[in-house]
PDB file of C-alpha atoms in Angstrom:
ATOM      1  CA  UNK A   1      36.104  27.420 -90.361  1.00 73.00           C
ATOM      2  CA  UNK A   2      37.254  30.172 -87.979  1.00 82.00           C
ATOM      3  CA  UNK A   3      39.610  27.833 -86.137  1.00 84.00           C
ATOM      4  CA  UNK A   4      40.945  26.320 -89.356  1.00 81.00           C
ATOM      5  CA  UNK A   5      41.726  29.790 -90.689  1.00 84.00           C
ATOM      6  CA  UNK A   6      43.601  30.814 -87.547  1.00 89.00           C
ATOM      7  CA  UNK A   7      45.604  27.593 -87.527  1.00 88.00           C
ATOM      8  CA  UNK A   8      46.368  27.830 -91.238  1.00 83.00           C
ATOM      9  CA  UNK A   9      47.561  31.442 -91.074  1.00 89.00           C
ATOM     10  CA  UNK A  10      49.821  30.735 -88.101  1.00 90.00           C
ATOM     11  CA  UNK A  11      51.353  27.383 -89.040  1.00 89.00           C
ATOM     12  CA  UNK A  12      52.079  27.518 -92.772  1.00 88.00           C
ATOM     13  CA  UNK A  13      55.367  28.773 -94.189  1.00 89.00           C
ATOM     14  CA  UNK A  14      53.667  32.094 -94.840  1.00 88.00           C
ATOM     15  CA  UNK A  15      52.646  32.352 -91.206  1.00 89.00           C
ATOM     16  CA  UNK A  16      56.118  31.463 -89.965  1.00 93.00           C
ATOM     17  CA  UNK A  17      57.730  34.016 -92.295  1.00 94.00           C
ATOM     18  CA  UNK A  18      55.371  36.793 -91.182  1.00 95.00           C
ATOM     19  CA  UNK A  19      55.995  35.794 -87.553  1.00 95.00           C
ATOM     20  CA  UNK A  20      59.716  36.435 -88.062  1.00 96.00           C
ATOM     21  CA  UNK A  21      58.925  39.804 -89.631  1.00 96.00           C
ATOM     22  CA  UNK A  22      56.564  40.702 -86.788  1.00 97.00           C
ATOM     23  CA  UNK A  23      59.342  39.853 -84.307  1.00 96.00           C
ATOM     24  CA  UNK A  24      61.670  42.528 -85.750  1.00 96.00           C
ATOM     25  CA  UNK A  25      60.654  45.202 -83.163  1.00 96.00           C
ATOM     26  CA  UNK A  26      61.587  42.847 -80.325  1.00 96.00           C
ATOM     27  CA  UNK A  27      64.824  41.801 -82.016  1.00 96.00           C
ATOM     28  CA  UNK A  28      65.710  45.457 -82.589  1.00 96.00           C
ATOM     29  CA  UNK A  29      64.923  46.443 -78.991  1.00 96.00           C
ATOM     30  CA  UNK A  30      67.021  43.578 -77.598  1.00 96.00           C
ATOM     31  CA  UNK A  31      69.854  44.487 -79.986  1.00 96.00           C
ATOM     32  CA  UNK A  32      69.851  48.124 -78.895  1.00 94.00           C
ATOM     33  CA  UNK A  33      69.844  47.087 -75.237  1.00 94.00           C
ATOM     34  CA  UNK A  34      72.728  44.636 -75.734  1.00 94.00           C
ATOM     35  CA  UNK A  35      74.653  47.294 -77.653  1.00 94.00           C
ATOM     36  CA  UNK A  36      74.114  49.657 -74.696  1.00 92.00           C
ATOM     37  CA  UNK A  37      72.897  52.521 -76.887  1.00 91.00           C
ATOM     38  CA  UNK A  38      72.833  55.503 -74.530  1.00 87.00           C
ATOM     39  CA  UNK A  39      69.850  57.191 -76.220  1.00 87.00           C
ATOM     40  CA  UNK A  40      67.670  54.069 -76.153  1.00 90.00           C
ATOM     41  CA  UNK A  41      64.531  55.151 -74.328  1.00 92.00           C
ATOM     42  CA  UNK A  42      60.806  55.502 -74.961  1.00 93.00           C
ATOM     43  CA  UNK A  43      61.356  58.398 -77.396  1.00 94.00           C
ATOM     44  CA  UNK A  44      63.730  56.352 -79.532  1.00 94.00           C
ATOM     45  CA  UNK A  45      61.291  53.447 -79.287  1.00 95.00           C
ATOM     46  CA  UNK A  46      58.577  55.632 -80.824  1.00 95.00           C
ATOM     47  CA  UNK A  47      60.917  57.060 -83.462  1.00 94.00           C
ATOM     48  CA  UNK A  48      61.748  53.539 -84.600  1.00 94.00           C
ATOM     49  CA  UNK A  49      58.284  51.981 -84.330  1.00 95.00           C
ATOM     50  CA  UNK A  50      56.417  54.590 -86.375  1.00 94.00           C
ATOM     51  CA  UNK A  51      58.315  54.078 -89.670  1.00 93.00           C
ATOM     52  CA  UNK A  52      59.311  50.456 -89.056  1.00 95.00           C
ATOM     53  CA  UNK A  53      56.332  48.844 -87.363  1.00 96.00           C
ATOM     54  CA  UNK A  54      53.438  51.082 -88.391  1.00 95.00           C
ATOM     55  CA  UNK A  55      54.428  51.777 -91.983  1.00 94.00           C
ATOM     56  CA  UNK A  56      56.182  48.548 -92.970  1.00 96.00           C
ATOM     57  CA  UNK A  57      55.589  45.545 -90.712  1.00 97.00           C
ATOM     58  CA  UNK A  58      51.895  46.180 -90.036  1.00 97.00           C
ATOM     59  CA  UNK A  59      51.107  46.724 -93.709  1.00 97.00           C
ATOM     60  CA  UNK A  60      53.163  43.804 -95.004  1.00 96.00           C
ATOM     61  CA  UNK A  61      51.906  41.256 -92.476  1.00 97.00           C
ATOM     62  CA  UNK A  62      48.256  42.197 -93.029  1.00 97.00           C
ATOM     63  CA  UNK A  63      48.752  42.227 -96.801  1.00 96.00           C
ATOM     64  CA  UNK A  64      50.315  38.768 -96.979  1.00 94.00           C
ATOM     65  CA  UNK A  65      47.797  37.209 -94.624  1.00 94.00           C
ATOM     66  CA  UNK A  66      44.591  38.873 -95.854  1.00 94.00           C
ATOM     67  CA  UNK A  67      45.156  38.421 -99.591  1.00 91.00           C
ATOM     68  CA  UNK A  68      45.522  34.674 -99.067  1.00 86.00           C
ATOM     69  CA  UNK A  69      42.183  34.223 -97.282  1.00 82.00           C
ATOM     70  CA  UNK A  70      40.024  33.496-100.328  1.00 78.00           C
ATOM     71  CA  UNK A  71      42.295  33.915-103.337  1.00 73.00           C
ATOM     72  CA  UNK A  72      44.434  30.960-102.283  1.00 71.00           C
ATOM     73  CA  UNK A  73      41.319  28.795-101.996  1.00 68.00           C
ATOM     74  CA  UNK A  74      40.462  29.777-105.572  1.00 66.00           C
ATOM     75  CA  UNK A  75      43.951  29.136-106.944  1.00 66.00           C
ATOM     76  CA  UNK A  76      44.281  25.803-105.109  1.00 60.00           C
ATOM     77  CA  UNK A  77      40.887  24.702-106.441  1.00 61.00           C
ATOM     78  CA  UNK A  78      39.582  24.028-102.923  1.00 60.00           C
ATOM     79  CA  UNK A  79      36.901  26.734-102.851  1.00 62.00           C
ATOM     80  CA  UNK A  80      34.186  24.630-104.577  1.00 58.00           C
ATOM     81  CA  UNK A  81      34.540  22.007-101.835  1.00 62.00           C
ATOM     82  CA  UNK A  82      34.386  24.707 -99.157  1.00 61.00           C
ATOM     83  CA  UNK A  83      31.184  26.097-100.654  1.00 61.00           C
ATOM     84  CA  UNK A  84      29.470  22.706-100.510  1.00 64.00           C
ATOM     85  CA  UNK A  85      29.027  23.232 -96.762  1.00 67.00           C
ATOM     86  CA  UNK A  86      25.686  24.634 -95.571  1.00 68.00           C
ATOM     87  CA  UNK A  87      27.238  28.071 -95.061  1.00 74.00           C
ATOM     88  CA  UNK A  88      26.581  31.116 -97.233  1.00 81.00           C
ATOM     89  CA  UNK A  89      29.381  32.832 -99.121  1.00 81.00           C
ATOM     90  CA  UNK A  90      29.159  36.015 -96.977  1.00 84.00           C
ATOM     91  CA  UNK A  91      29.405  33.870 -93.845  1.00 86.00           C
ATOM     92  CA  UNK A  92      32.492  32.126 -95.257  1.00 85.00           C
ATOM     93  CA  UNK A  93      34.116  35.503 -95.886  1.00 87.00           C
ATOM     94  CA  UNK A  94      33.177  36.726 -92.414  1.00 91.00           C
ATOM     95  CA  UNK A  95      34.524  33.618 -90.654  1.00 91.00           C
ATOM     96  CA  UNK A  96      37.754  33.841 -92.609  1.00 91.00           C
ATOM     97  CA  UNK A  97      38.143  37.539 -91.837  1.00 95.00           C
ATOM     98  CA  UNK A  98      37.576  36.917 -88.114  1.00 95.00           C
ATOM     99  CA  UNK A  99      40.194  34.157 -88.200  1.00 95.00           C
ATOM    100  CA  UNK A 100      42.581  36.457 -90.031  1.00 96.00           C
ATOM    101  CA  UNK A 101      42.150  39.222 -87.450  1.00 96.00           C
ATOM    102  CA  UNK A 102      42.889  36.906 -84.538  1.00 97.00           C
ATOM    103  CA  UNK A 103      45.910  35.432 -86.324  1.00 96.00           C
ATOM    104  CA  UNK A 104      47.554  38.744 -87.209  1.00 97.00           C
ATOM    105  CA  UNK A 105      47.015  40.159 -83.739  1.00 97.00           C
ATOM    106  CA  UNK A 106      48.656  37.042 -82.294  1.00 97.00           C
ATOM    107  CA  UNK A 107      51.599  37.736 -84.607  1.00 97.00           C
ATOM    108  CA  UNK A 108      51.858  41.493 -84.086  1.00 97.00           C
ATOM    109  CA  UNK A 109      50.946  42.306 -80.491  1.00 97.00           C
ATOM    110  CA  UNK A 110      53.271  40.102 -78.355  1.00 97.00           C
ATOM    111  CA  UNK A 111      56.535  41.322 -80.001  1.00 97.00           C
ATOM    112  CA  UNK A 112      55.365  44.932 -79.709  1.00 97.00           C
ATOM    113  CA  UNK A 113      54.553  44.579 -76.005  1.00 97.00           C
ATOM    114  CA  UNK A 114      57.830  42.779 -75.302  1.00 97.00           C
ATOM    115  CA  UNK A 115      59.795  45.432 -77.222  1.00 97.00           C
ATOM    116  CA  UNK A 116      58.163  48.093 -75.048  1.00 97.00           C
ATOM    117  CA  UNK A 117      59.046  46.109 -71.906  1.00 97.00           C
ATOM    118  CA  UNK A 118      62.689  45.769 -72.999  1.00 96.00           C
ATOM    119  CA  UNK A 119      62.828  49.509 -73.691  1.00 96.00           C
ATOM    120  CA  UNK A 120      61.480  50.420 -70.263  1.00 95.00           C
ATOM    121  CA  UNK A 121      63.746  47.941 -68.505  1.00 94.00           C
ATOM    122  CA  UNK A 122      66.851  49.244 -70.280  1.00 94.00           C
ATOM    123  CA  UNK A 123      65.917  52.879 -69.593  1.00 90.00           C
ATOM    124  CA  UNK A 124      65.298  52.066 -65.920  1.00 92.00           C
ATOM    125  CA  UNK A 125      61.746  53.369 -66.141  1.00 91.00           C
ATOM    126  CA  UNK A 126      58.756  51.731 -64.422  1.00 93.00           C
ATOM    127  CA  UNK A 127      56.877  49.432 -66.784  1.00 91.00           C
ATOM    128  CA  UNK A 128      53.684  51.465 -66.385  1.00 90.00           C
ATOM    129  CA  UNK A 129      55.216  54.918 -66.726  1.00 90.00           C
ATOM    130  CA  UNK A 130      54.541  55.187 -70.465  1.00 93.00           C
ATOM    131  CA  UNK A 131      51.437  53.086 -70.882  1.00 95.00           C
ATOM    132  CA  UNK A 132      49.940  55.819 -73.063  1.00 95.00           C
ATOM    133  CA  UNK A 133      52.624  55.036 -75.652  1.00 96.00           C
ATOM    134  CA  UNK A 134      51.966  51.304 -75.506  1.00 96.00           C
ATOM    135  CA  UNK A 135      48.209  51.861 -75.552  1.00 97.00           C
ATOM    136  CA  UNK A 136      48.465  54.118 -78.597  1.00 97.00           C
ATOM    137  CA  UNK A 137      50.494  51.569 -80.550  1.00 97.00           C
ATOM    138  CA  UNK A 138      48.195  48.724 -79.518  1.00 98.00           C
ATOM    139  CA  UNK A 139      45.101  50.657 -80.599  1.00 98.00           C
ATOM    140  CA  UNK A 140      46.753  51.576 -83.899  1.00 97.00           C
ATOM    141  CA  UNK A 141      47.740  47.933 -84.398  1.00 98.00           C
ATOM    142  CA  UNK A 142      44.221  46.615 -83.826  1.00 98.00           C
ATOM    143  CA  UNK A 143      42.531  49.250 -85.985  1.00 98.00           C
ATOM    144  CA  UNK A 144      45.199  49.076 -88.690  1.00 98.00           C
ATOM    145  CA  UNK A 145      44.998  45.281 -88.839  1.00 98.00           C
ATOM    146  CA  UNK A 146      41.218  45.464 -89.141  1.00 98.00           C
ATOM    147  CA  UNK A 147      41.182  48.196 -91.804  1.00 98.00           C
ATOM    148  CA  UNK A 148      44.041  46.937 -93.953  1.00 98.00           C
ATOM    149  CA  UNK A 149      42.830  43.351 -93.636  1.00 97.00           C
ATOM    150  CA  UNK A 150      39.299  44.161 -94.781  1.00 97.00           C
ATOM    151  CA  UNK A 151      40.582  46.140 -97.754  1.00 97.00           C
ATOM    152  CA  UNK A 152      43.137  43.500 -98.764  1.00 96.00           C
ATOM    153  CA  UNK A 153      40.511  40.767 -98.502  1.00 94.00           C
ATOM    154  CA  UNK A 154      38.298  42.863-100.789  1.00 95.00           C
ATOM    155  CA  UNK A 155      41.178  42.989-103.285  1.00 94.00           C
ATOM    156  CA  UNK A 156      41.588  39.208-102.991  1.00 91.00           C
ATOM    157  CA  UNK A 157      38.032  38.523-104.189  1.00 89.00           C
ATOM    158  CA  UNK A 158      38.082  41.311-106.770  1.00 90.00           C
ATOM    159  CA  UNK A 159      41.439  40.755-108.490  1.00 88.00           C
ATOM    160  CA  UNK A 160      43.419  37.771-109.725  1.00 84.00           C
ATOM    161  CA  UNK A 161      46.684  39.328-108.490  1.00 87.00           C
ATOM    162  CA  UNK A 162      45.705  41.022-105.210  1.00 91.00           C
ATOM    163  CA  UNK A 163      49.231  40.962-103.771  1.00 91.00           C
ATOM    164  CA  UNK A 164      50.593  43.314-106.439  1.00 93.00           C
ATOM    165  CA  UNK A 165      47.663  45.719-106.024  1.00 94.00           C
ATOM    166  CA  UNK A 166      48.038  45.541-102.261  1.00 95.00           C
ATOM    167  CA  UNK A 167      51.734  46.385-102.463  1.00 95.00           C
ATOM    168  CA  UNK A 168      50.924  49.442-104.557  1.00 95.00           C
ATOM    169  CA  UNK A 169      48.287  50.546-102.080  1.00 95.00           C
ATOM    170  CA  UNK A 170      50.256  49.818 -98.928  1.00 94.00           C
ATOM    171  CA  UNK A 171      53.658  51.129 -99.912  1.00 93.00           C
ATOM    172  CA  UNK A 172      52.957  53.662-102.669  1.00 93.00           C
ATOM    173  CA  UNK A 173      49.501  55.106-102.052  1.00 92.00           C
ATOM    174  CA  UNK A 174      49.841  55.200 -98.271  1.00 92.00           C
ATOM    175  CA  UNK A 175      53.322  56.749 -98.438  1.00 89.00           C
ATOM    176  CA  UNK A 176      52.649  59.348-101.120  1.00 90.00           C
ATOM    177  CA  UNK A 177      49.118  60.388-100.136  1.00 86.00           C
ATOM    178  CA  UNK A 178      50.001  60.353 -96.456  1.00 74.00           C
ATOM    179  CA  UNK A 179      52.784  62.892 -97.001  1.00 78.00           C
ATOM    180  CA  UNK A 180      50.912  65.423 -99.179  1.00 82.00           C
ATOM    181  CA  UNK A 181      50.010  68.667 -97.360  1.00 78.00           C
ATOM    182  CA  UNK A 182      46.397  69.662 -96.818  1.00 78.00           C
ATOM    183  CA  UNK A 183      43.428  67.318 -96.520  1.00 84.00           C
ATOM    184  CA  UNK A 184      44.667  64.743 -99.043  1.00 88.00           C
ATOM    185  CA  UNK A 185      46.183  62.469 -96.339  1.00 88.00           C
ATOM    186  CA  UNK A 186      42.653  61.919 -95.026  1.00 91.00           C
ATOM    187  CA  UNK A 187      42.278  59.503 -97.961  1.00 92.00           C
ATOM    188  CA  UNK A 188      44.839  57.154 -96.399  1.00 94.00           C
ATOM    189  CA  UNK A 189      44.567  54.714 -93.507  1.00 96.00           C
ATOM    190  CA  UNK A 190      47.998  55.597 -92.152  1.00 95.00           C
ATOM    191  CA  UNK A 191      46.900  59.197 -91.576  1.00 94.00           C
ATOM    192  CA  UNK A 192      44.318  58.112 -89.009  1.00 96.00           C
ATOM    193  CA  UNK A 193      46.737  55.714 -87.334  1.00 97.00           C
ATOM    194  CA  UNK A 194      49.292  58.511 -86.976  1.00 95.00           C
ATOM    195  CA  UNK A 195      46.554  60.842 -85.718  1.00 95.00           C
ATOM    196  CA  UNK A 196      45.778  58.349 -82.943  1.00 96.00           C
ATOM    197  CA  UNK A 197      49.426  58.270 -81.900  1.00 96.00           C
ATOM    198  CA  UNK A 198      49.673  62.055 -81.942  1.00 95.00           C
ATOM    199  CA  UNK A 199      46.523  62.491 -79.854  1.00 95.00           C
ATOM    200  CA  UNK A 200      47.437  59.848 -77.282  1.00 95.00           C
ATOM    201  CA  UNK A 201      51.163  60.647 -76.989  1.00 93.00           C
ATOM    202  CA  UNK A 202      51.740  64.406 -76.515  1.00 86.00           C
ATOM    203  CA  UNK A 203      55.540  64.100 -76.566  1.00 86.00           C
ATOM    204  CA  UNK A 204      56.937  62.012 -79.381  1.00 87.00           C
ATOM    205  CA  UNK A 205      58.023  61.949 -83.028  1.00 90.00           C
ATOM    206  CA  UNK A 206      54.461  62.683 -84.188  1.00 90.00           C
ATOM    207  CA  UNK A 207      53.816  65.608 -81.825  1.00 89.00           C
ATOM    208  CA  UNK A 208      54.257  67.955 -84.799  1.00 87.00           C
ATOM    209  CA  UNK A 209      52.256  65.832 -87.228  1.00 89.00           C
ATOM    210  CA  UNK A 210      49.786  67.941 -89.218  1.00 85.00           C
ATOM    211  CA  UNK A 211      46.510  66.527 -87.926  1.00 88.00           C
ATOM    212  CA  UNK A 212      43.907  67.692 -85.453  1.00 90.00           C
ATOM    213  CA  UNK A 213      41.796  64.534 -85.697  1.00 94.00           C
ATOM    214  CA  UNK A 214      40.736  63.198 -82.305  1.00 95.00           C
ATOM    215  CA  UNK A 215      41.094  59.574 -81.234  1.00 96.00           C
ATOM    216  CA  UNK A 216      37.310  59.145 -81.322  1.00 97.00           C
ATOM    217  CA  UNK A 217      37.045  60.481 -84.868  1.00 97.00           C
ATOM    218  CA  UNK A 218      39.927  58.330 -86.070  1.00 97.00           C
ATOM    219  CA  UNK A 219      38.398  55.213 -84.505  1.00 98.00           C
ATOM    220  CA  UNK A 220      35.016  55.941 -86.096  1.00 98.00           C
ATOM    221  CA  UNK A 221      36.500  56.595 -89.539  1.00 98.00           C
ATOM    222  CA  UNK A 222      38.640  53.464 -89.469  1.00 98.00           C
ATOM    223  CA  UNK A 223      35.722  51.434 -88.148  1.00 97.00           C
ATOM    224  CA  UNK A 224      33.461  52.687 -90.928  1.00 98.00           C
ATOM    225  CA  UNK A 225      36.128  52.000 -93.557  1.00 97.00           C
ATOM    226  CA  UNK A 226      36.652  48.472 -92.226  1.00 98.00           C
ATOM    227  CA  UNK A 227      32.926  47.742 -92.277  1.00 97.00           C
ATOM    228  CA  UNK A 228      32.513  49.156 -95.797  1.00 97.00           C
ATOM    229  CA  UNK A 229      35.459  47.150 -97.176  1.00 97.00           C
ATOM    230  CA  UNK A 230      34.224  43.979 -95.470  1.00 96.00           C
ATOM    231  CA  UNK A 231      30.701  44.410 -96.841  1.00 96.00           C
ATOM    232  CA  UNK A 232      32.058  45.047-100.342  1.00 96.00           C
ATOM    233  CA  UNK A 233      34.212  41.926-100.092  1.00 94.00           C
ATOM    234  CA  UNK A 234      31.189  39.845 -99.082  1.00 92.00           C
ATOM    235  CA  UNK A 235      29.068  41.299-101.900  1.00 93.00           C
ATOM    236  CA  UNK A 236      31.713  40.631-104.570  1.00 90.00           C
ATOM    237  CA  UNK A 237      32.303  37.136-103.181  1.00 85.00           C
ATOM    238  CA  UNK A 238      28.571  36.418-103.162  1.00 85.00           C
ATOM    239  CA  UNK A 239      28.074  37.503-106.774  1.00 84.00           C
ATOM    240  CA  UNK A 240      31.176  35.808-108.185  1.00 73.00           C
ATOM    241  CA  UNK A 241      31.053  32.455-109.945  1.00 69.00           C
ATOM    242  CA  UNK A 242      33.666  29.899-108.953  1.00 59.00           C
ATOM    243  CA  UNK A 243      33.934  26.687-110.924  1.00 56.00           C
ATOM    244  CA  UNK A 244      36.083  23.716-110.119  1.00 51.00           C
ATOM    245  CA  UNK A 245      39.111  23.519-112.380  1.00 51.00           C
ATOM    246  CA  UNK A 246      39.649  20.406-114.437  1.00 47.00           C
TER     247      UNK A 246
END
């Protein structure tokens, strides 16, 4: 089931479309290098990747992939056949989530790493001179994929139209709550992802970001949120009745 999920998420039209979206950072980096933009360096890389990759691509790719994990099985009337296997509903959800996580990281990480490499090569900087920047984005990508994916999968077993709810959460809630002064941004996932970048990259577009959360705290909070959302998804899935459509 794990392998089938990975293959399905990477080879369907949805997977191909999200792969093109995930490749935007690499396409942009290559375009800037070919255009010989004089200011194209690691600082510009960060300034572009925070709003583009972290706040758009990451959210959209995880939303599209995670909401299809179980809801599509329900809509396609294939879930009853899946549940005839000697595997519990929580185990089905867990296998599918694990497959999702591998699939989205395969989609998101290579273009990000290659975009970083193109940036360093164009700027004439050693590939390892700004590994803290790459490491920060990779950590944010892994944790963001896990947290958003668990929450979106929870929406997929809770709601009939999880994509619409996910869009509201990802692009309205995260944007509005994340920009309100005070402690309100702590109710958003993006706040902890930005806090990781600020803590790991002293000089960058987020160096003035209003957060004193450490990397350890951010990792623990996101880990706890991911676990809670995943458990809730398994509970709702376990208690839901799914009948084969006529």
